[in-house]
Structures are given as structure tokens and as C-alpha cells.
Coordinates of C-alpha atoms in Angstrom, one line a residue:
Chain A
X1 CA -4.6 -13.8 8.2
X2 CA -2.3 -13.7 4.9
X3 CA -1.6 -16.5 2.5
X4 CA 0.9 -16.8 0.1
X5 CA 1.1 -19.4 -3.2
X6 CA 4.2 -21.1 -4.3
X7 CA 2.7 -23.0 -7.4
X8 CA 4.3 -24.4 -10.7
X9 CA 2.4 -21.7 -12.8
X10 CA 0.2 -18.8 -12.9
X11 CA -2.7 -21.0 -13.9
X12 CA -2.3 -22.7 -10.7
X13 CA -2.3 -19.4 -8.5
X14 CA -5.7 -18.4 -9.6
X15 CA -7.1 -21.9 -9.1
X16 CA -5.8 -22.1 -5.7
X17 CA -7.1 -18.9 -5.2
X18 CA -10.5 -19.5 -5.9
X19 CA -10.3 -22.7 -3.5
X20 CA -9.1 -20.9 -0.9
X21 CA -12.1 -18.5 -1.2
X22 CA -14.3 -21.1 -1.0
X23 CA -12.7 -23.2 1.5
X24 CA -12.0 -20.7 4.0
X25 CA -13.7 -17.5 3.0
X26 CA -10.8 -15.5 2.5
X27 CA -10.8 -12.2 0.5
X28 CA -8.4 -12.3 -2.5
X29 CA -6.8 -9.6 -0.9
X30 CA -5.5 -11.9 1.7
X31 CA -3.5 -14.0 -0.8
X32 CA -0.3 -13.2 -2.2
X33 CA 1.8 -15.0 -5.1
X34 CA 5.2 -15.9 -4.4
X35 CA 5.8 -18.1 -7.3
X36 CA 6.0 -18.1 -10.4
X37 CA 7.3 -14.8 -10.0
X38 CA 5.3 -12.0 -11.4
X39 CA 8.2 -9.3 -11.2
X40 CA 11.1 -10.5 -13.6
X41 CA 12.3 -7.6 -15.8
X42 CA 11.8 -7.4 -19.3
X43 CA 15.8 -7.9 -19.9
X44 CA 15.5 -11.3 -17.8
X45 CA 12.3 -12.4 -19.7
X46 CA 13.8 -11.7 -23.1
X47 CA 16.8 -14.2 -22.2
X48 CA 14.7 -16.8 -20.4
X49 CA 12.6 -19.8 -21.5
X50 CA 9.3 -20.0 -20.5
X51 CA 10.1 -23.6 -18.4
X52 CA 12.5 -21.6 -16.2
X53 CA 10.1 -19.3 -14.8
X54 CA 7.2 -21.8 -14.2
X55 CA 7.8 -25.5 -13.4
X56 CA 8.2 -28.2 -10.7
X57 CA 11.8 -27.7 -10.7
X58 CA 11.5 -23.9 -9.6
X59 CA 9.1 -25.2 -6.8
X60 CA 11.8 -27.5 -5.7
X61 CA 14.6 -24.8 -5.9
X62 CA 12.1 -22.6 -3.9
X63 CA 11.9 -25.1 -1.2
X64 CA 15.7 -26.0 -1.1
X65 CA 16.8 -22.4 -0.9
X66 CA 13.9 -21.5 1.7
X67 CA 14.6 -17.8 1.6
X68 CA 11.3 -16.8 0.0
X69 CA 9.4 -18.5 2.8
X70 CA 11.6 -17.3 5.6
X71 CA 11.3 -13.8 4.1
X72 CA 7.5 -14.1 3.6
X73 CA 7.3 -15.2 7.3
X74 CA 9.3 -12.4 8.6
X75 CA 6.4 -10.2 8.8
X76 CA 4.7 -10.3 12.1
X77 CA 0.9 -11.7 11.3
X78 CA -1.0 -15.2 11.1
X79 CA 0.7 -16.4 7.6
X80 CA 0.3 -19.4 6.0
X81 CA 2.2 -20.6 2.5
X82 CA 0.3 -23.2 0.2
X83 CA 2.9 -25.2 -2.0
X84 CA 1.4 -26.5 -5.0
X85 CA 2.8 -29.2 -7.4
X86 CA 1.4 -31.4 -10.0
X87 CA 2.4 -35.2 -10.0
X88 CA 2.7 -35.6 -13.7
X89 CA 6.5 -35.3 -13.7
X90 CA 7.1 -37.2 -10.2
X91 CA 9.4 -39.8 -11.9
X92 CA 11.7 -37.1 -13.5
X93 CA 15.4 -36.7 -11.9
X94 CA 15.4 -34.6 -8.8
X95 CA 12.1 -34.9 -8.3
X96 CA 12.0 -38.8 -7.7
X97 CA 8.9 -39.7 -6.0
X98 CA 7.6 -43.1 -6.3
X99 CA 4.5 -43.9 -8.1
X100 CA 2.0 -46.6 -6.4
X101 CA 0.5 -48.9 -8.7
X102 CA -2.9 -47.0 -9.8
X103 CA -4.5 -49.6 -11.5
X104 CA -7.4 -50.9 -9.1
X105 CA -5.5 -49.3 -6.2
X106 CA -8.3 -47.1 -4.3
X107 CA -5.5 -45.4 -2.2
X108 CA -3.7 -44.4 -5.3
X109 CA -4.1 -40.6 -4.7
X110 CA -3.6 -40.8 -0.9
X111 CA -0.5 -42.9 -1.4
X112 CA 1.1 -40.3 -4.2
X113 CA 0.0 -37.3 -2.3
X114 CA 2.0 -38.6 0.6
X115 CA 5.0 -39.6 -1.1
X116 CA 4.9 -35.9 -2.7
X117 CA 4.6 -34.5 0.4
X118 CA 7.3 -36.5 2.2
X119 CA 9.5 -35.3 -1.1
X120 CA 8.5 -31.7 -0.2
X121 CA 9.3 -31.8 3.3
X122 CA 12.7 -33.2 2.5
X123 CA 13.5 -30.3 0.3
X124 CA 12.3 -27.9 3.0
X125 CA 14.3 -30.1 5.8
X126 CA 10.9 -30.4 7.7
X127 CA 11.0 -26.5 8.1
X128 CA 7.9 -24.5 8.4
X129 CA 5.6 -27.6 9.1
X130 CA 3.1 -25.5 10.7
X131 CA 2.5 -23.0 8.3
X132 CA 2.7 -25.1 5.2
X133 CA -0.3 -26.6 3.4
X134 CA 0.3 -28.9 0.2
X135 CA -1.6 -28.4 -2.6
X136 CA -0.8 -31.8 -4.4
X137 CA -2.9 -31.9 -7.8
X138 CA -3.0 -35.6 -9.4
X139 CA -1.6 -35.6 -12.0
X140 CA -2.2 -32.0 -12.8
X141 CA -4.2 -28.8 -11.9
X142 CA -6.5 -29.3 -14.9
X143 CA -8.2 -32.3 -13.3
X144 CA -9.0 -30.1 -10.2
X145 CA -10.8 -27.9 -13.0
X146 CA -12.2 -30.6 -14.7
X147 CA -14.7 -31.4 -11.9
X148 CA -16.5 -28.0 -12.4
X149 CA -17.2 -28.9 -16.2
X150 CA -16.9 -33.0 -16.6
X151 CA -20.1 -34.9 -16.9
X152 CA -18.4 -38.2 -16.5
X153 CA -18.7 -40.1 -13.2
X154 CA -15.7 -40.8 -11.3
X155 CA -12.8 -39.4 -9.7
X156 CA -11.1 -37.1 -12.2
X157 CA -7.8 -37.8 -11.1
X158 CA -8.1 -40.9 -13.5
X159 CA -7.3 -39.0 -16.5
X160 CA -3.6 -39.3 -17.5
X161 CA -3.6 -36.0 -19.7
X162 CA -6.0 -34.0 -17.8
X163 CA -4.9 -30.7 -19.9
X164 CA -6.2 -32.6 -23.0
X165 CA -9.1 -33.5 -21.4
X166 CA -10.2 -30.0 -20.2
X167 CA -9.7 -28.8 -23.4
X168 CA -11.7 -31.3 -24.9
X169 CA -14.4 -30.6 -22.3
X170 CA -14.2 -26.7 -22.5
X171 CA -14.6 -26.6 -25.9
X172 CA -17.6 -28.8 -26.1
X173 CA -19.5 -27.3 -23.3
X174 CA -18.8 -23.7 -23.5
X175 CA -20.8 -21.5 -25.5
X176 CA -19.3 -19.4 -28.5
X177 CA -19.1 -16.7 -26.4
X178 CA -17.7 -18.5 -23.1
X179 CA -15.1 -19.8 -25.3
X180 CA -13.4 -16.8 -25.6
X181 CA -11.7 -17.3 -22.3
X182 CA -9.7 -19.9 -23.7
X183 CA -7.7 -17.7 -26.2
X184 CA -6.8 -15.1 -23.2
X185 CA -3.2 -14.9 -23.0
X186 CA -3.1 -14.1 -19.4
X187 CA -3.3 -17.4 -17.4
X188 CA -4.3 -15.9 -14.1
X189 CA -7.3 -14.2 -15.4
X190 CA -8.2 -17.2 -17.7
X191 CA -7.9 -19.9 -14.6
X192 CA -9.5 -17.2 -12.3
X193 CA -12.6 -17.0 -14.7
X194 CA -12.7 -20.9 -15.4
X195 CA -12.6 -21.7 -11.5
X196 CA -14.9 -18.9 -10.4
X197 CA -17.3 -21.6 -9.0
X198 CA -14.6 -22.8 -6.8
X199 CA -14.8 -19.5 -4.9
X200 CA -18.5 -20.6 -3.4
X201 CA -18.4 -23.0 -0.4
X202 CA -21.2 -25.1 -1.5
X203 CA -20.1 -25.3 -4.8
X204 CA -16.6 -26.7 -4.1
X205 CA -18.1 -29.2 -1.5
X206 CA -19.5 -30.6 -4.4
X207 CA -16.3 -30.6 -6.7
X208 CA -14.4 -32.0 -3.7
X209 CA -16.1 -35.1 -4.1
X210 CA -15.0 -35.5 -7.9
X211 CA -11.3 -35.3 -7.0
X212 CA -9.5 -36.9 -4.6
X213 CA -6.2 -34.9 -4.8
X214 CA -8.7 -31.6 -4.4
X215 CA -10.5 -33.1 -1.5
X216 CA -7.5 -34.1 0.4
X217 CA -5.9 -30.4 -0.1
X218 CA -9.2 -28.7 0.9
X219 CA -9.8 -31.0 3.9
X220 CA -6.1 -30.2 4.9
X221 CA -7.2 -26.7 5.2
X222 CA -9.7 -27.2 7.6
X223 CA -7.1 -27.0 10.2
X224 CA -6.7 -23.1 9.5
X225 CA -10.4 -22.9 10.2
Chain B
X1 CA -0.3 13.7 19.0
X2 CA -2.8 12.1 16.9
X3 CA -3.2 8.3 17.9
X4 CA -6.1 7.0 16.1
X5 CA -8.3 7.8 13.3
X6 CA -11.7 6.1 12.3
X7 CA -13.1 6.8 9.2
X8 CA -16.5 5.8 8.1
X9 CA -18.2 6.3 4.6
X10 CA -16.0 8.6 3.0
X11 CA -15.5 7.6 -0.8
X12 CA -13.9 3.9 -0.9
X13 CA -13.2 3.9 2.9
X14 CA -16.3 2.3 4.2
X15 CA -15.2 1.9 7.9
X16 CA -11.5 1.7 8.8
X17 CA -9.5 2.6 11.8
X18 CA -5.7 3.5 11.8
X19 CA -3.4 3.5 14.6
X20 CA -0.6 6.1 13.9
X21 CA 2.6 6.9 14.7
X22 CA 4.4 10.0 14.3
X23 CA 6.0 9.2 10.7
X24 CA 3.2 7.2 8.6
X25 CA 3.6 5.6 5.2
X26 CA 1.0 4.2 3.0
X27 CA 1.6 1.7 0.2
X28 CA -0.9 0.4 -2.0
X29 CA -2.0 -0.4 -5.8
X30 CA -3.4 3.0 -7.5
X31 CA -6.7 3.4 -6.9
X32 CA -6.8 1.3 -3.8
X33 CA -8.0 4.5 -1.3
X34 CA -4.6 5.9 -0.1
X35 CA -5.6 9.7 -0.9
X36 CA -9.1 9.0 0.2
X37 CA -7.8 8.3 3.9
X38 CA -5.8 11.7 3.8
X39 CA -8.8 13.5 2.4
X40 CA -10.6 12.5 5.1
X41 CA -8.9 14.0 8.0
X42 CA -9.0 17.1 5.3
X43 CA -12.7 17.0 5.7
X44 CA -12.3 16.9 9.5
X45 CA -10.0 19.8 9.5
X46 CA -11.9 21.8 7.1
X47 CA -14.8 21.6 9.5
X48 CA -13.3 22.1 12.7
X49 CA -12.0 25.6 11.1
X50 CA -15.5 26.4 9.8
X51 CA -14.4 26.3 6.1
X52 CA -16.6 23.4 4.8
X53 CA -17.3 25.0 1.5
X54 CA -15.6 24.1 -2.1
X55 CA -12.6 26.6 -1.5
X56 CA -11.8 25.6 2.4
X57 CA -11.9 21.9 0.8
X58 CA -10.0 22.0 -2.2
X59 CA -7.3 24.5 -0.4
X60 CA -6.6 21.4 1.7
X61 CA -5.9 18.9 -1.2
X62 CA -9.2 17.4 -1.4
X63 CA -10.6 16.4 -4.6
X64 CA -14.0 17.8 -4.5
X65 CA -16.9 15.8 -6.0
X66 CA -20.6 16.1 -5.2
X67 CA -21.7 14.6 -2.0
X68 CA -23.4 11.6 -3.6
X69 CA -19.8 10.6 -4.7
X70 CA -18.3 11.6 -1.7
X71 CA -20.3 9.2 0.5
X72 CA -19.3 5.6 -0.1
X73 CA -21.1 4.1 -2.9
X74 CA -21.3 0.5 -3.3
X75 CA -23.4 -1.9 -5.5
X76 CA -25.8 -3.6 -3.2
X77 CA -25.4 -1.2 -0.2
X78 CA -27.9 1.4 0.6
X79 CA -26.0 4.6 0.8
X80 CA -25.5 6.5 4.2
X81 CA -25.9 10.3 3.7
X82 CA -23.5 11.2 6.4
X83 CA -19.7 10.5 6.7
X84 CA -17.8 10.7 9.8
X85 CA -14.4 11.0 11.1
X86 CA -13.2 10.5 14.7
X87 CA -9.5 11.4 15.8
X88 CA -8.0 10.3 19.1
X89 CA -5.2 12.6 20.2
X90 CA -3.3 11.7 23.2
X91 CA -1.2 14.4 25.1
X92 CA 1.4 14.4 28.0
X93 CA 3.1 11.3 29.0
X94 CA 2.6 8.2 31.2
X95 CA 0.6 9.3 34.4
X96 CA -0.3 12.8 33.4
X97 CA -1.5 11.9 30.1
X98 CA -5.0 12.6 28.0
X99 CA -6.8 11.2 25.5
X100 CA -10.0 12.6 23.6
X101 CA -11.8 12.4 20.7
X102 CA -12.6 15.0 18.1
X103 CA -15.7 13.9 16.0
X104 CA -16.7 15.2 12.6
X105 CA -20.2 13.9 11.4
X106 CA -20.7 15.4 8.2
X107 CA -23.6 15.9 5.7
X108 CA -25.3 17.8 2.9
X109 CA -28.6 19.6 2.6
X110 CA -28.4 18.7 -1.3
X111 CA -26.3 15.6 -2.0
X112 CA -26.2 16.1 -5.7
X113 CA -25.0 19.8 -5.7
X114 CA -21.2 19.9 -5.6
X115 CA -21.5 23.3 -4.2
X116 CA -23.7 22.5 -1.6
X117 CA -22.2 23.4 2.1
X118 CA -21.3 20.8 4.3
X119 CA -22.4 20.5 7.9
X120 CA -21.1 19.1 10.8
X121 CA -23.3 17.7 13.8
X122 CA -20.5 18.2 16.0
X123 CA -19.9 21.6 17.1
X124 CA -16.5 21.8 18.3
X125 CA -14.5 24.1 16.3
X126 CA -12.0 26.6 16.7
X127 CA -13.1 30.3 17.4
X128 CA -9.4 31.9 17.1
X129 CA -5.9 30.2 17.8
X130 CA -6.7 29.8 21.4
X131 CA -10.2 29.6 21.9
X132 CA -12.5 26.7 21.1
X133 CA -16.2 26.0 20.9
X134 CA -17.2 23.0 22.6
X135 CA -21.1 21.9 22.5
X136 CA -20.3 21.3 26.3
X137 CA -17.7 23.6 28.3
X138 CA -16.0 21.7 31.0
X139 CA -16.4 22.8 34.6
X140 CA -13.3 25.0 35.3
X141 CA -13.7 24.3 39.0
X142 CA -12.3 20.6 37.9
X143 CA -8.9 19.7 38.8
X144 CA -7.0 19.1 35.9
X145 CA -9.3 20.5 33.7
X146 CA -7.1 23.6 32.5
X147 CA -4.3 21.2 31.2
X148 CA -7.1 19.3 29.5
X149 CA -8.4 22.2 28.0
X150 CA -5.2 23.5 27.0
X151 CA -4.4 20.2 25.1
X152 CA -7.5 20.3 23.5
X153 CA -7.2 23.3 22.3
X154 CA -3.4 22.7 21.0
X155 CA -4.9 19.5 19.3
X156 CA -7.8 21.0 17.2
X157 CA -5.6 23.9 16.3
X158 CA -3.0 21.5 14.9
X159 CA -5.8 19.8 13.1
X160 CA -7.3 22.9 11.7
X161 CA -3.9 23.5 10.0
X162 CA -4.0 20.0 8.6
X163 CA -3.0 19.6 4.8
X164 CA -2.5 17.3 2.0
X165 CA 0.6 18.5 -0.2
X166 CA 1.0 17.2 -3.4
X167 CA 3.7 19.0 -5.4
X168 CA 4.0 20.2 -8.9
X169 CA 7.2 21.5 -10.6
X170 CA 5.5 24.5 -11.9
X171 CA 4.3 25.8 -8.5
X172 CA 7.8 25.0 -6.9
X173 CA 9.4 27.1 -9.7
X174 CA 6.9 30.2 -8.7
X175 CA 5.6 29.8 -11.9
X176 CA 1.4 29.8 -11.3
X177 CA 0.1 29.7 -7.9
X178 CA -2.9 27.9 -7.7
X179 CA -2.7 27.3 -3.7
X180 CA -2.9 30.7 -1.4
X181 CA -2.3 28.5 1.7
X182 CA 0.6 30.0 3.7
X183 CA 3.4 29.9 4.5
X184 CA 3.5 26.9 1.8
X185 CA 1.0 25.9 -0.3
X186 CA -0.4 22.5 -1.4
X187 CA 1.1 22.4 -4.6
X188 CA 4.4 23.8 -3.7
X189 CA 4.0 27.8 -3.9
X190 CA 6.2 30.1 -1.7
X191 CA 9.0 28.4 -0.7
X192 CA 11.2 31.0 -1.3
X193 CA 8.9 33.2 0.9
X194 CA 9.1 30.8 3.7
X195 CA 13.0 30.2 3.3
X196 CA 13.4 34.2 3.4
X197 CA 11.9 34.2 7.0
X198 CA 13.9 31.3 8.2
X199 CA 15.4 31.8 11.7
X200 CA 19.0 30.9 12.2
X201 CA 18.3 27.7 13.6
X202 CA 15.9 26.8 11.0
X203 CA 18.8 27.6 8.4
X204 CA 21.3 25.4 10.2
X205 CA 19.3 22.8 10.5
X206 CA 18.6 23.0 6.4
X207 CA 22.1 23.3 5.7
X208 CA 22.9 20.3 7.4
X209 CA 20.3 18.3 4.9
X210 CA 22.0 20.0 2.0
X211 CA 24.1 17.1 1.5
X212 CA 21.4 15.3 -0.4
X213 CA 22.2 17.7 -3.5
X214 CA 25.9 16.9 -4.2
X215 CA 26.2 19.8 -6.7
X216 CA 24.5 22.6 -4.6
X217 CA 26.7 25.0 -3.0
X218 CA 24.5 27.8 -1.6
X219 CA 21.1 29.0 -1.7
X220 CA 20.5 32.4 -2.4
X221 CA 17.6 34.7 -1.8
X222 CA 17.6 37.5 -4.0
X223 CA 14.8 39.3 -2.4
X224 CA 14.7 42.3 -5.0
X225 CA 15.4 39.8 -7.8
X226 CA 18.0 41.5 -9.3
X227 CA 19.4 38.7 -10.8
X228 CA 16.3 38.5 -13.4
X229 CA 17.8 41.7 -14.9
X230 CA 21.0 39.9 -15.1
X231 CA 19.8 37.3 -17.4
X232 CA 19.4 34.6 -14.7
X233 CA 15.8 33.8 -15.6
X234 CA 13.4 34.6 -18.2
X235 CA 11.2 36.2 -15.5
X236 CA 8.4 34.0 -15.7
X237 CA 8.2 33.2 -12.4
X238 CA 7.9 35.0 -9.4
X239 CA 10.1 33.0 -6.8
X240 CA 13.3 34.8 -5.9
X241 CA 15.2 31.4 -5.1
X242 CA 18.2 31.3 -6.9
X243 CA 21.3 28.4 -6.4
X244 CA 25.1 28.5 -6.7
X245 CA 26.5 25.0 -8.6
X246 CA 29.8 24.2 -7.2
X247 CA 30.9 23.0 -10.3
X248 CA 30.0 26.3 -12.6
X249 CA 32.5 29.0 -13.1
X250 CA 32.4 31.5 -10.5
X251 CA 33.3 34.2 -12.9
X252 CA 30.7 37.0 -13.9
X253 CA 28.4 34.7 -11.6
X254 CA 28.1 32.1 -14.0
X255 CA 27.8 29.6 -11.4
X256 CA 24.0 31.0 -10.2
X257 CA 20.7 29.9 -12.0
X258 CA 16.8 30.4 -10.4
X259 CA 14.3 28.2 -9.2
X260 CA 12.6 28.6 -12.8
X261 CA 15.8 26.8 -14.3
X262 CA 16.4 24.4 -11.4
X263 CA 15.9 20.9 -11.7
X264 CA 12.9 19.1 -10.3
X265 CA 14.8 17.2 -7.7
X266 CA 16.5 20.2 -5.9
X267 CA 13.0 22.0 -5.5
X268 CA 11.1 18.9 -4.3
X269 CA 14.1 18.2 -1.5
X270 CA 14.1 21.7 -0.4
X271 CA 10.1 21.9 0.2
X272 CA 10.2 18.8 2.2
X273 CA 13.2 20.0 4.3
X274 CA 11.6 23.5 4.7
X275 CA 8.4 21.8 5.7
X276 CA 9.4 19.8 8.3
X277 CA 12.0 22.2 9.5
X278 CA 9.9 25.8 9.7
X279 CA 7.8 26.2 12.8
X280 CA 5.2 27.9 10.7
X281 CA 4.1 25.1 8.8
X282 CA 1.8 22.8 10.1
X283 CA 2.2 20.2 13.0
X284 CA 0.1 17.7 11.3
X285 CA 0.1 17.1 7.6
X286 CA 0.2 14.8 4.6
X287 CA 2.4 14.4 1.5
X288 CA 0.6 12.5 -1.6
X289 CA 3.1 10.9 -3.8
X290 CA 6.6 12.1 -2.0
X291 CA 8.8 9.8 -4.5
X292 CA 8.0 12.4 -7.2
X293 CA 11.0 13.5 -9.0
X294 CA 13.4 11.8 -6.8
X295 CA 16.3 9.5 -7.2
X296 CA 15.6 6.1 -5.5
X297 CA 18.8 6.5 -3.3
X298 CA 17.6 10.0 -2.1
X299 CA 14.0 9.0 -1.4
X300 CA 15.6 6.5 1.1
X301 CA 17.8 9.0 2.7
X302 CA 15.1 11.8 2.3
X303 CA 12.8 9.5 4.4
X304 CA 15.2 8.7 7.0
X305 CA 16.3 12.4 7.2
X306 CA 12.5 13.4 7.5
X307 CA 11.6 11.3 9.9
X308 CA 14.2 12.2 12.2
X309 CA 12.9 16.0 11.6
X310 CA 9.7 15.0 12.4
X311 CA 10.7 14.1 15.8
X312 CA 13.1 17.0 16.5
X313 CA 10.4 19.5 15.4
X314 CA 7.4 17.8 16.5
X315 CA 5.7 17.1 13.2
X316 CA 3.2 14.2 12.6
X317 CA 2.6 13.0 8.7
X318 CA 1.0 10.7 7.0
X319 CA 2.7 10.1 3.6
X320 CA 1.6 8.1 0.5
X321 CA 4.4 6.6 -1.9
X322 CA 4.5 4.2 -4.8
X323 CA 8.1 4.0 -4.9
X324 CA 9.8 1.1 -3.1
X325 CA 13.0 2.8 -2.1
X326 CA 11.1 5.2 0.4
X327 CA 10.4 2.1 2.3
X328 CA 13.9 1.6 3.2
X329 CA 14.2 5.0 4.6
X330 CA 11.8 4.0 7.7
X331 CA 12.6 2.0 10.7
X332 CA 10.1 -0.4 11.5
X333 CA 11.8 -1.1 15.1
X334 CA 10.8 2.5 16.0
X335 CA 7.0 2.5 16.8
X336 CA 6.8 6.2 15.9
X337 CA 7.5 5.1 12.3
X338 CA 4.8 3.0 10.9
X339 CA 4.0 1.3 7.2
X340 CA 0.6 0.7 6.4
X341 CA -0.5 -1.3 3.2
X342 CA -3.8 -0.2 2.0
X343 CA -5.8 -2.4 -0.2
X344 CA -9.4 -2.8 -1.6
X345 CA -11.4 -5.9 -0.7
X346 CA -13.3 -7.9 -3.5
X347 CA -16.5 -5.7 -2.7
X348 CA -14.5 -2.2 -3.4
X349 CA -13.9 -1.2 0.6
X350 CA -10.6 -0.2 1.2
X351 CA -8.9 -1.5 4.0
X352 CA -5.5 -1.4 5.7
X353 CA -3.2 -3.0 7.6
X354 CA 0.2 -2.4 9.5
X355 CA 3.1 -3.8 8.5
X356 CA 5.3 -5.3 11.2
X357 CA 8.2 -7.3 11.2
X358 CA 8.9 -10.0 13.4
X359 CA 11.0 -8.9 16.7
X360 CA 13.4 -12.0 16.3
X361 CA 13.8 -12.0 12.6
X362 CA 17.3 -11.9 11.3
X363 CA 16.1 -11.5 7.8
X364 CA 18.3 -8.8 5.6
X365 CA 16.0 -8.1 2.9
X366 CA 15.1 -4.8 2.4
X367 CA 11.4 -3.6 3.1
X368 CA 11.6 -2.0 -0.8
X369 CA 12.4 -5.8 -2.0
X370 CA 9.9 -7.4 0.2
X371 CA 7.4 -5.1 -1.5
X372 CA 8.4 -5.8 -4.7
X373 CA 8.5 -9.6 -4.1
X374 CA 4.9 -9.6 -2.8
X375 CA 5.7 -9.8 0.8
X376 CA 3.7 -7.2 1.9
X377 CA 0.9 -7.0 -0.5
X378 CA 0.0 -3.6 -2.1
X379 CA 0.7 -5.0 -5.5
X380 CA -1.6 -5.6 -8.5
X381 CA -2.2 -9.6 -8.7
X382 CA -3.7 -10.1 -12.0
X383 CA -0.5 -9.7 -14.4

């Protein structure tokens, strides 16, 4: 089995890889990163702005073009692709996913996830449906990471700005030595270190209970097993 | 032909089975264990030649270390003090085919001593080119045993010739000759001598492939090395190979220069062609880092040509590369041409998988691009 990941950012790749380890017991060598591109040449990188190689719009473009998926699936092997997208920008032009009422709505995460999946499938023209799994992070993947570090009760989906909250919690909880990870320029290594605990099935099943969108994603992977 | 290799407990290769074709390409990150796979075969080769000492291993291209470091050594695992290589050969076609396994179980008396002589629990070995020692000699009365025995002798003989070629420009130029292996040394030694012994048919095959070097007009072998005395080289090199450049002035032989002064790429290409064409070179061998010094398009075409030559001249080869262009020279629709991605699991053990494209795929993306984009694996993932 070989799993490709299309994600918004490099940090998301690392988080999802650790989740796959914990949920499916896959080895990291069974996972490949398809998006964001890791092989832009330096000449292109010099011309590109940061948001040009990692954001939801690139995920959308990749889905719409489908070439990356069909190329990946052209190898004769049991292969799956995880498509990751955050919901934080769901209202933006071309994303345009209807956000359900959040206040007092216990189905908020489920409804929003379903709406985003519908949009992604629309981009994909409903192709590859058996091989694709959806990592829909409400509102950002940082909310999933928060499940490892938060002391507060309740679903970490409720944070409107999980990035900010994660930063706050990490600065508070990590020792001076551990905080060095926050200064790492390499997002892959940084988030791999921060989410190592997802890689153990027992830990992951506890963290899943602290974020509904993480829970939905993990549960969806059970069909692979 | 060697069909299947099972390696256990050799360096990073803890337990691995490979189903080989004729032309086998291995790709993967630096340090993933590609060369270890090639070396394990060299260990078996040395054993069946009764050549299991440091020299015997080194001359086959093994990076010799003390046995403690030769056996797999992984955190949390008790070290096994034996390594094994099982080689399954298959000969003949269809109903008259036969397969047999040649086993090597290697150990050392003193695992801490780099000079310690290796021993093989299996007592199959070549006595000479035509005779083999078998632990249990077959009953010569059995029908078909003669053919079986002949195949076995032939395959063990092929195995004993196995080498890992890892070329360097100095050896190709004839400057320094570390490897004494004949007819070709593992670093590229003695190319001129081999070419001087080429039969007409071999020259013809070689000539057909010289289009790969666009400026080359002719290869000369100056057996008495007289050009040396006319200022065509300093004489540091003992190679008597000279080349005519088609663009240079012919007057006063101003278009001739020596291997000592030739560009690296020419020498690498010639060496590989000679290796695949000659009847005197091994039938089973490995090439480590075939792409060295070669232009990407030459890599691609050279691999295609070498693949054809391997079929024509009945060679079987294992090749490692880090250059994506090499992948574009193999045809994965031909089961004799195989691509393997070598990688290390999170526990450090080397693993491998064969890459096959789906038969119904109409994708036109080149294998080189597929590799670079991550669709095949075998790339670092942490940056």
C-alpha cells in the first residue's frame, strides 16, 4: 500500500503522515508527498511568492487538473490519496463552501466537512472516489495539533484562530529546550516533531475525541483497513 | 538466468527477496542500501570461488568492514552472526526448464577482525571452469541429470565471475590500476587491452553504437604506443587507446588524442559498451552509479542500447543510479527490464519494491519525471 498526500502546506503533510501511522500502522516510507511541490527549482522559487506554492487554491487547481492524481495512480500498486484542505477560507471566491451555523450546532463539523467534500468532488468531477480520502480540517490543521497540547475541555474545532491558540499553548506548555522546535524553519520537521504522538494508535484514539473533524477523518480511513 | 535473490542479515538488508529480470535498475536515496544489495551477491560470488578473503571481496567491489558491521546491526535487535544469500537460477524454456537454488550461509570465526576469513556452511563451489563441488552429488543414472548438472555448473560459474563495476576516470585513462580483475577491472582498468582483443563481430557491434559520441571519428589502438613519442600524451597513462576527432585538423595527425587526454564521458560510454559486448566479460555483473560523467540524454539512450545488448549477448545486470534520465531508457512493458525502488523503513531496514505501470494506463509522463515528482518514491521527504 502506498499513500500520496495533497495538502495545503508542508506542515499539514507531516501532521497527516503521523495520523496515517497511528491509524493505519503504515511506515513513513509508504507515504509520498504530492502537494505542495517539494521540487521547484531555485529559479522558480525566487520568482514565486510563498502563497503561490501552498494554499487551498493550489489544492483546488491540482484537483481540477487531475493530472497529478492520474499519474500517481498509473503505477500498478494499491494506492490511495489523501486530500487535505482547511475550512478557514471556505467563503473565499472559488472555494465558496456554505458554512453552517456554528452556534449551538452539534453537527457543525459534520455539515461543514460534508460541504467541503462535495466541493472537492466537484473539482474532481467525482473521479477517483474509491481511492481518495478527505482530510478536512476545521478550521485549520493546527486545531488537530492542539488536541495533543490543550488542557481545556471540549472540541478544539471551536477555535476561530487555532494557529494563534496553538502558539499560545505551545509557548506555555513546552520547556525552553522543547520550544526550540517552534523556531525551526522547516515546517515538515517542525510539525513532525510536534505531532509525533499521533503516530501511536492508542494516543491517536484519545486525541480523536478532542476534535470532531480529526475524528471524522480518522474514521474514514478505517475502510482501508 | 538468476531469477530470485534472497538476502538475509547483510548490512542494512535484513531480509529481502528480489525477483530479477535481465536488466535491473535500482533507485533510491543515498544510503538506502542499493549497493548493499549488489554487495551481497558479491559475497556469494566470492564464496563459490573459494575467494572469501579481504582481497577476494575487495576485488569484487565489496566495501569490506569487520564482520560485526557486515551483519545487520539494528537498535533493539540481537545481532545474528550469520548472513545468507539464496540465489535461484532458472535455465531452459517452458517444459524443459529447471530451477535450482544456490545457497551461501556466511560466518566468521572472529567477528571483530576485519581480516578474519569468511566461511560458508554450504559446500557448493567451483573447482574449475567445468567442475563443481556439490555437497550431494546427483545420481548420474537419473534421466535428465546431465542437463541439470550442466546448467548448474554454468550458473555457478556465472556467479563466480560476478563483479560490481564502479568506474573512475583515472582507471579508465590508464593512470593507476587498483583492480587486477581481468579482462576489465572494477574501476575501469584495461579497457584498451580488451578492445585490442575484440573479434570482428564485437567491433561491428561497438561501431554501431559509436553514434553516442557525436564528435568521434575512429578508435585507435596503438599497441606499441608510438603516439606517446610524438607528443600525443605525457605518458602518465599506460593506456594505448587513442581517438580521432572528426572536427580537428587531420594534417600531421592533429586530430588524434589519447585516453589520457580524452573526456570522461567518452571513456565511460566505451567501457560500458565493451562490457556488454565482449564474450570475455562476466555474464552476470553490477554497475554502481552508471550515470557518472554522462549527459542526461546520453544516459537515456545508453541504457536503451545496453538493454538491447544485454539481450543479444546474454548478459544479466544490476544497475544503480541517481539520475532520473536513466529511467527513461528502460521499457517497463518488457518483463526483462525492471525498475526497483530501494528505501529504508523507519526501523532502518532496507526494503525494495518493483515499479510496474498499469497495463491500461495512457499516461505519457516520463519515468524520470514520475520519480522527480515523487510518484515512485525513492526521494528524501524531509525537505
